[in-house]
PDB file of C-alpha atoms in Angstrom:
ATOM      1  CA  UNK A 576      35.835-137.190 -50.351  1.00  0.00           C
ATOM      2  CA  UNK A 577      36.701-139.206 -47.591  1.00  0.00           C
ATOM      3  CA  UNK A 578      35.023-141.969 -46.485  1.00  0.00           C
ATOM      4  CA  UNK A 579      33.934-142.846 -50.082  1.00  0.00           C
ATOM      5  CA  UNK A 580      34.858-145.792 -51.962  1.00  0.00           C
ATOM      6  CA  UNK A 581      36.818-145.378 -55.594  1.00  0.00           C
ATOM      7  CA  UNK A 582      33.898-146.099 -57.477  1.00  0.00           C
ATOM      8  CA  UNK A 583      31.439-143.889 -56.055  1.00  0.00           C
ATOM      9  CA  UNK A 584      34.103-141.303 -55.850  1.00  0.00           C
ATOM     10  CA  UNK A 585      34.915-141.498 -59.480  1.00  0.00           C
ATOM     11  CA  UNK A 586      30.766-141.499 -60.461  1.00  0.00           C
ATOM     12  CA  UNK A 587      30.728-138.075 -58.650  1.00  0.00           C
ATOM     13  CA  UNK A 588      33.479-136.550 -61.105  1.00  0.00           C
ATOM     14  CA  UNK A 589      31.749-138.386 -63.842  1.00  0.00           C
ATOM     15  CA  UNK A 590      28.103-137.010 -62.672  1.00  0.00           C
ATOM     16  CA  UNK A 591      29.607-133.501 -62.652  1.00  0.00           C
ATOM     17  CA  UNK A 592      30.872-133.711 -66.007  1.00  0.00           C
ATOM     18  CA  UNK A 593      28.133-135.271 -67.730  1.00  0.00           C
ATOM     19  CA  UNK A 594      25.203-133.012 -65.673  1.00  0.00           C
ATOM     20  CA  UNK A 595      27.193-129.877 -66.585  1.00  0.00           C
ATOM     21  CA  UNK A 596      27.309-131.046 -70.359  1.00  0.00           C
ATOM     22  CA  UNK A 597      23.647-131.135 -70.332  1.00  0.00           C
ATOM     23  CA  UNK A 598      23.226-127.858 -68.211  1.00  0.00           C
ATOM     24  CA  UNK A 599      25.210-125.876 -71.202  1.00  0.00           C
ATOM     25  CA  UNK A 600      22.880-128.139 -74.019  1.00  0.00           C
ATOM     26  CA  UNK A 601      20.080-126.669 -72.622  1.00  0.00           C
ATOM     27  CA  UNK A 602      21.112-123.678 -72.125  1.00  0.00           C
ATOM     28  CA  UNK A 603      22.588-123.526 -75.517  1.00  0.00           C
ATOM     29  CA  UNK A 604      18.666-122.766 -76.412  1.00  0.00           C
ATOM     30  CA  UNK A 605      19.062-119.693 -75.388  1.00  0.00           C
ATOM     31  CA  UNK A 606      21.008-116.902 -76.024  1.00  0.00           C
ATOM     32  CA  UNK A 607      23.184-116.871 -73.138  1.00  0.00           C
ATOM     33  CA  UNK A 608      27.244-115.638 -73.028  1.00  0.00           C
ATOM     34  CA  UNK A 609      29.646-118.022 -72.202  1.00  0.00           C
ATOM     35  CA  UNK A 610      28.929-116.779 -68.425  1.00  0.00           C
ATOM     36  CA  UNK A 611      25.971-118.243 -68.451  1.00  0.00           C
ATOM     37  CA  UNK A 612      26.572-121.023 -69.834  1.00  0.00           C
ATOM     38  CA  UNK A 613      29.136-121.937 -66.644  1.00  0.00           C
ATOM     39  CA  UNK A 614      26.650-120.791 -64.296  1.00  0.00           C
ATOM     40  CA  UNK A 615      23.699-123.213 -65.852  1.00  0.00           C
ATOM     41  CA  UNK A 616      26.685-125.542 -65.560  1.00  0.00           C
ATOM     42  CA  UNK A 617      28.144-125.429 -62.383  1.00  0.00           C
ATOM     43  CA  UNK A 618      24.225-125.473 -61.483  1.00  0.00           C
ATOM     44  CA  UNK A 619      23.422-128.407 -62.964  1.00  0.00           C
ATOM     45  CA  UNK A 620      26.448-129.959 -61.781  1.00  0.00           C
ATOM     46  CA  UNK A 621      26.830-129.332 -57.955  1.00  0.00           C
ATOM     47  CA  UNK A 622      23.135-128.407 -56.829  1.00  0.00           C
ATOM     48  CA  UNK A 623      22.157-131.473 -55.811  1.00  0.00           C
ATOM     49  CA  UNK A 624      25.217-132.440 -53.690  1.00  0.00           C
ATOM     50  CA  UNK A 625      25.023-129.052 -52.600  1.00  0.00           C
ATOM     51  CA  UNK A 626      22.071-129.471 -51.369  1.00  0.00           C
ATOM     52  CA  UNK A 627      22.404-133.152 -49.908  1.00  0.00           C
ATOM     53  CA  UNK A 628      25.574-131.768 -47.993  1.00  0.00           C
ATOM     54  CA  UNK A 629      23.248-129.284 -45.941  1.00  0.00           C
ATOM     55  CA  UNK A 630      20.767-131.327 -45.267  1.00  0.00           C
ATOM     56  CA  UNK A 631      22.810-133.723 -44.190  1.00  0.00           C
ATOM     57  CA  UNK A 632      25.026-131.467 -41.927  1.00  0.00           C
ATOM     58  CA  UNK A 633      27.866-131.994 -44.295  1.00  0.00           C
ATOM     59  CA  UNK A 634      30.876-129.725 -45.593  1.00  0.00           C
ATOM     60  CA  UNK A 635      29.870-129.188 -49.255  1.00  0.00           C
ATOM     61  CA  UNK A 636      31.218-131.665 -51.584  1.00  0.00           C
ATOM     62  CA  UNK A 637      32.651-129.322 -54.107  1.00  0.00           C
ATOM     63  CA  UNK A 638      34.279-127.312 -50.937  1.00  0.00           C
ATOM     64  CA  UNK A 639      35.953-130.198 -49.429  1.00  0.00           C
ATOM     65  CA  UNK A 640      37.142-131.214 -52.833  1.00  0.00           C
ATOM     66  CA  UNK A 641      37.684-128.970 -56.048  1.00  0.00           C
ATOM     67  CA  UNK A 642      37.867-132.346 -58.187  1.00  0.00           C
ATOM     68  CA  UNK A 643      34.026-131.865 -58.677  1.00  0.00           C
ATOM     69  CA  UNK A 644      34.778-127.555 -59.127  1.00  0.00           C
ATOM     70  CA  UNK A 645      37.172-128.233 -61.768  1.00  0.00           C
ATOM     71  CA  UNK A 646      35.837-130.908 -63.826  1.00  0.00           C
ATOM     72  CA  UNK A 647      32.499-129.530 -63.975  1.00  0.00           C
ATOM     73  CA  UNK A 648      33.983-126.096 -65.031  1.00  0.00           C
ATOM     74  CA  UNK A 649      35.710-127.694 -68.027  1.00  0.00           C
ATOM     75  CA  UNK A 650      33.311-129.733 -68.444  1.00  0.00           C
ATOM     76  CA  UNK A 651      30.796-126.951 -69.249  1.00  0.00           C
ATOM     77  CA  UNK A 652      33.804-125.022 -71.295  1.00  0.00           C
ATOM     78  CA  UNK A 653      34.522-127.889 -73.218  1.00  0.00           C
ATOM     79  CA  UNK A 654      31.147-128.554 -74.246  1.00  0.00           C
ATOM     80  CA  UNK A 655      30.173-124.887 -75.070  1.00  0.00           C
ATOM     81  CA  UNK A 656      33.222-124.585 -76.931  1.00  0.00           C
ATOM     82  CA  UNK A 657      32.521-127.842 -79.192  1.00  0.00           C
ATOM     83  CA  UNK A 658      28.596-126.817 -79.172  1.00  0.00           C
ATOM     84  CA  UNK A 659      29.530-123.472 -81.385  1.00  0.00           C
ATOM     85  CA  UNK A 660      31.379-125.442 -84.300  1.00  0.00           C
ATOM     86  CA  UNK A 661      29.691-128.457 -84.465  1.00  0.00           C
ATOM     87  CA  UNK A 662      25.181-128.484 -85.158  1.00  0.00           C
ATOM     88  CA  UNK A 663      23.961-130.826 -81.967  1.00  0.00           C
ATOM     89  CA  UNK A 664      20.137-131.946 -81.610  1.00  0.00           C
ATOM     90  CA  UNK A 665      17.966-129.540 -79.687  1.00  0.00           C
ATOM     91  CA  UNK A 666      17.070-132.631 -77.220  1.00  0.00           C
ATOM     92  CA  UNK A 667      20.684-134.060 -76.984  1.00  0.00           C
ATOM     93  CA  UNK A 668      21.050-132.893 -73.131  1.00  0.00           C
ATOM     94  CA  UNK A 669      18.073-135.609 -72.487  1.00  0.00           C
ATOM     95  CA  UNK A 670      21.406-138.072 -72.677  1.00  0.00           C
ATOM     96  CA  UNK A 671      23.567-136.848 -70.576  1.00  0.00           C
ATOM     97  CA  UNK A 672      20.972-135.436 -68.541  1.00  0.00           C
ATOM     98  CA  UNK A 673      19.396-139.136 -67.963  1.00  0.00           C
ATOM     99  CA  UNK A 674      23.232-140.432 -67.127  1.00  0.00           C
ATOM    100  CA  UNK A 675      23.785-137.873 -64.535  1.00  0.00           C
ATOM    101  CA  UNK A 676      20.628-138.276 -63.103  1.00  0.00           C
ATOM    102  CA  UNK A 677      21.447-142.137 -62.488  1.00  0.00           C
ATOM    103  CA  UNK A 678      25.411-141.599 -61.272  1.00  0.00           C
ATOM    104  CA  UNK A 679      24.229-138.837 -59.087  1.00  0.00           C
ATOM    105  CA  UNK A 680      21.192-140.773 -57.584  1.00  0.00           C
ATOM    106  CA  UNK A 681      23.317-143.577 -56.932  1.00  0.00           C
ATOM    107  CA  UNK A 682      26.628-141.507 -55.371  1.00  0.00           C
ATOM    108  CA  UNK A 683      24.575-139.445 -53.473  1.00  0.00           C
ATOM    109  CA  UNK A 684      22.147-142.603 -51.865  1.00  0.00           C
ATOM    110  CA  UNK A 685      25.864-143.903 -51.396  1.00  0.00           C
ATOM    111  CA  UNK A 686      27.010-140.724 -49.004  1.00  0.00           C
ATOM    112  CA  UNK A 687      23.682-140.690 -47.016  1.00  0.00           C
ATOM    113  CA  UNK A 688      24.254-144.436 -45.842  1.00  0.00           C
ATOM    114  CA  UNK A 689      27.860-143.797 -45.145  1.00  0.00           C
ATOM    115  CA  UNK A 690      26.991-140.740 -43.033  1.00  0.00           C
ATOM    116  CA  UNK A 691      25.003-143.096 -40.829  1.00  0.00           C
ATOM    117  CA  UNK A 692      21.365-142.057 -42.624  1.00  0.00           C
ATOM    118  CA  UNK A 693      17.950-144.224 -42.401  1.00  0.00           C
ATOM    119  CA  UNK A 694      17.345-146.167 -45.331  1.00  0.00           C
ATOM    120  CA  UNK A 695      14.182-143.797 -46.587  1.00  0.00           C
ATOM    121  CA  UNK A 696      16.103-140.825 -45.755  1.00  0.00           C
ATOM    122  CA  UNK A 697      19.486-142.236 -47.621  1.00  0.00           C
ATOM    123  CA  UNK A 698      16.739-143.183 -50.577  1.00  0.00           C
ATOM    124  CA  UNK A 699      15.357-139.394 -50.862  1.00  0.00           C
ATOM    125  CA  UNK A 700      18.587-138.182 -50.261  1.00  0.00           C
ATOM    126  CA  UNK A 701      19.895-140.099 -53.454  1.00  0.00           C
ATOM    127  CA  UNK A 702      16.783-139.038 -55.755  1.00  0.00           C
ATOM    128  CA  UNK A 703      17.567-135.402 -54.227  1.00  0.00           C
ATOM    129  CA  UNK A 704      20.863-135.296 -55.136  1.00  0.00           C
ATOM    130  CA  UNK A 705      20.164-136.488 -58.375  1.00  0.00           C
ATOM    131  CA  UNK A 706      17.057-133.907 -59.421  1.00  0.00           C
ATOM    132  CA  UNK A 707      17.957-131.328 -57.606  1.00  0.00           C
ATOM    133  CA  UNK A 708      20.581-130.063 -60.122  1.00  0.00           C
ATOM    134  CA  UNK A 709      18.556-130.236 -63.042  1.00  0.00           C
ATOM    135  CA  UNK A 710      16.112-128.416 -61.642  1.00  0.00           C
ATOM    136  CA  UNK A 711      18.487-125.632 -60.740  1.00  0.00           C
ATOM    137  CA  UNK A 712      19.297-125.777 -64.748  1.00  0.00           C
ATOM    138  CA  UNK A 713      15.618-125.733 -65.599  1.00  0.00           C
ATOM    139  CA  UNK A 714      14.977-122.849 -63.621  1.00  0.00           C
ATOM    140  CA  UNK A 715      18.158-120.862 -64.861  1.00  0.00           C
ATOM    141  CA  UNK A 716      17.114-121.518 -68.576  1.00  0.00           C
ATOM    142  CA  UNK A 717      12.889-120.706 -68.115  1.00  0.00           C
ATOM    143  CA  UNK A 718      12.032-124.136 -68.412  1.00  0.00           C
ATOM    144  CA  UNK A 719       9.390-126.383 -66.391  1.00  0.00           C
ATOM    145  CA  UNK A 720      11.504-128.504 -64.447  1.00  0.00           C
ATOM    146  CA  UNK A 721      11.672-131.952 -66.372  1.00  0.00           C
ATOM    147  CA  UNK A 722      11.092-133.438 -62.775  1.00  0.00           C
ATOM    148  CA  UNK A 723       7.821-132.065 -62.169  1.00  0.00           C
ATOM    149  CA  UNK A 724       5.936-133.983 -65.099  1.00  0.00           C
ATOM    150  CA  UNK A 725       6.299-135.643 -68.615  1.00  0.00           C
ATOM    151  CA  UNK A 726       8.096-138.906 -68.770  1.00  0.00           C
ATOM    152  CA  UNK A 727       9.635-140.746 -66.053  1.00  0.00           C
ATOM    153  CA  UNK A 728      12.292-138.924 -63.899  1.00  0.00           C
ATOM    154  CA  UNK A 729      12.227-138.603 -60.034  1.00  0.00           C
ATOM    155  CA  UNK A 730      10.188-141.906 -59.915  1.00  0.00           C
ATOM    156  CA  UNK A 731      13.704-143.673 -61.887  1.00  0.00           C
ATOM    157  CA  UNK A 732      15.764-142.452 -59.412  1.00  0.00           C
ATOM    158  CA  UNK A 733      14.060-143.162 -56.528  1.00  0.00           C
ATOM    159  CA  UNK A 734      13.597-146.895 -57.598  1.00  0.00           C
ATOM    160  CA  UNK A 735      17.463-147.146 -58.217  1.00  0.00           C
ATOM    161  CA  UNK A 736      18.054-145.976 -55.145  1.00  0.00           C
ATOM    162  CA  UNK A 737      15.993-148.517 -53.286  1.00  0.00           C
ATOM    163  CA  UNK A 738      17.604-150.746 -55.556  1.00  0.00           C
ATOM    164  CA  UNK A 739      20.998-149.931 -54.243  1.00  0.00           C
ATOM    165  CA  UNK A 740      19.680-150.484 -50.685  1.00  0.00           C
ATOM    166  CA  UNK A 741      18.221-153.470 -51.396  1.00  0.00           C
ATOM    167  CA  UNK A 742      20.763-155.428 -53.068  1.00  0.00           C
ATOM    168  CA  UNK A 743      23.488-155.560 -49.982  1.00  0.00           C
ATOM    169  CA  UNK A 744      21.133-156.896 -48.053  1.00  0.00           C
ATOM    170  CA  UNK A 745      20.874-159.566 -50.556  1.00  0.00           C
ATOM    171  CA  UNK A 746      24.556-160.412 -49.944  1.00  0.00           C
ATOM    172  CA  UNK A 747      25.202-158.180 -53.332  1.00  0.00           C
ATOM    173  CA  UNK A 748      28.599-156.078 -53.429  1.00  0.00           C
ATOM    174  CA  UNK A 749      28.262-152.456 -52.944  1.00  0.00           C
ATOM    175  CA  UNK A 750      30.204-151.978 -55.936  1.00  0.00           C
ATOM    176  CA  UNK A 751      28.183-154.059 -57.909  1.00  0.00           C
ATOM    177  CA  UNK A 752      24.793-152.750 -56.333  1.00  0.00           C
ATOM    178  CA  UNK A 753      25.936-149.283 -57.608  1.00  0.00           C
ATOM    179  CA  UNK A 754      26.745-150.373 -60.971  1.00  0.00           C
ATOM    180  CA  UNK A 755      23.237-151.904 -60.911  1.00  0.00           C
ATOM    181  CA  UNK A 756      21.053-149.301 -59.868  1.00  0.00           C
ATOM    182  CA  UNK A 757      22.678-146.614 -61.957  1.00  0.00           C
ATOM    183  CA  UNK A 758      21.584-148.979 -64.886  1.00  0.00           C
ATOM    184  CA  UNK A 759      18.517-149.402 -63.803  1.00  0.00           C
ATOM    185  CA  UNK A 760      17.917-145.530 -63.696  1.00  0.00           C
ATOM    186  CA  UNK A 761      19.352-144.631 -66.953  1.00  0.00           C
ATOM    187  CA  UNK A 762      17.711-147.675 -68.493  1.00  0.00           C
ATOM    188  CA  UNK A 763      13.891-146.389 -66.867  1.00  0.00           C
ATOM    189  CA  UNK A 764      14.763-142.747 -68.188  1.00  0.00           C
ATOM    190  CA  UNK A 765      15.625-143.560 -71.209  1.00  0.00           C
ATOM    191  CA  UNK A 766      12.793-146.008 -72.311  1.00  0.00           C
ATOM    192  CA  UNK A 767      10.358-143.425 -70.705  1.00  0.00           C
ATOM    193  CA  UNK A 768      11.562-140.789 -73.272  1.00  0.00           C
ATOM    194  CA  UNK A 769      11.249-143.484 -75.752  1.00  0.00           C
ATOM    195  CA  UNK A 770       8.093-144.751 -75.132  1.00  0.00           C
ATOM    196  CA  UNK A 771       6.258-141.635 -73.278  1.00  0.00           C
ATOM    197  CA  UNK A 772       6.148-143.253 -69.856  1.00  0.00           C
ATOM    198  CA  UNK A 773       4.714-141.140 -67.104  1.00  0.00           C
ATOM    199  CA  UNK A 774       3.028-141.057 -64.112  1.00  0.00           C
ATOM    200  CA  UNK A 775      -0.813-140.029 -63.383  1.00  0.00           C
ATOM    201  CA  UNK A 776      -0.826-136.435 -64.166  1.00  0.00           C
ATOM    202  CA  UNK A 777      -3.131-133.981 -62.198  1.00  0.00           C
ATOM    203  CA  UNK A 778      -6.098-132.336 -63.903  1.00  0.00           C
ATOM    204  CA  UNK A 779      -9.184-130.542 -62.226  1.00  0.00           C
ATOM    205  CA  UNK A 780     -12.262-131.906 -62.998  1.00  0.00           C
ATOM    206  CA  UNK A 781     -14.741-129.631 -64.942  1.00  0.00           C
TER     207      UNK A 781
END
């Protein structure tokens, strides 16, 4: 995409790999065709850009460049392919599922500043562009989106991306800022799976 620095260019063809690698692990619990197994895929993948692009009043990421189209696409193949011959954990798409969620938070925080965006909106427009997709995949595969309770997700991302915006301001390099707050999101996730971090959960009172 133009406009967008190496790095943050080359975190939005890893994000589409790794988020349509856990799109087909999930899916792989259920008996879907190879069809659907792209489709969860390409869901997981390019939703949240997707989505960040229109709200944003921006020609679709994937549109403007079929980098994203084409890696995610064998991304998902490759992954369904090794999937049948080789017995993978039932929960292994929580890894690449937590890595997507922090290289997509931080690319798509990254496009929202560069298109001229508010710091709050350029914050929720990085936690939407990283959610968004695996709540598409969710959906697609009968699941509760992971997003909407259990361990830590949304909350991660959102604190990366203020993390990202905070950190130039410090005099920090964008480039290293990124690097940063995409650890600090896949570090959160992660140790919330771990250790069953979550956030107050909503119960009526009887």
């Amino acid at each position: 995409m133009q406009g967008i620095e190496p790095l943050i260019y080359g975190l939005g063809l890893a994000g589409a790999a790794v988020n349509a690698a856990s799109g087909v692990l999930e899916a792989g619990r259920k008996p879907f065709d190879l069809f659907g197994m792209v489709v969860v895929a390409l869901a997981a993948a390019l939703g949240g850009g997707s989505l960040r692009d229109m709200l944003l009043d921006r020609t679709v990421f994937w549109i403007a460049d079929q980098a994203y189209l084409i890696t995610a696409l064998v991304a998902g193949v490759v992954t369904f392919l090794l999937a049948r011959r080789v017995r993978l954990p039932a929960q292994l798409f929580l890894l690449p599922d937590a890595i997507g969620l922090s290289l997509f938070t931080v690319v798509g925080t990254s496009v929202a500043l560069a298109h001229g965006a508010p710091w709050l909106v350029a914050s929720l427009m990085g936690v939407v562009t990283g959610v968004f997709g695996g709540i598409l995949r969710d959906v697609l595969c009968n699941e509760a989106p992971v997003v909407f309770g259990g361990t830590l997700y949304g909350s991660a991302a959102w604190l990366g991306a203020l993390v990202l915006i905070a950190l130039p301001e410090a005099g920090v390099g964008h480039d290293v800022a990124a690097l940063a707050a995409g650890g600090v999101i896949c570090t959160i996730r992660l140790l919330s799976i771990r250790f069953k971090w979550h956030l107050p959960i909503y119960s009526v009172r009887r």
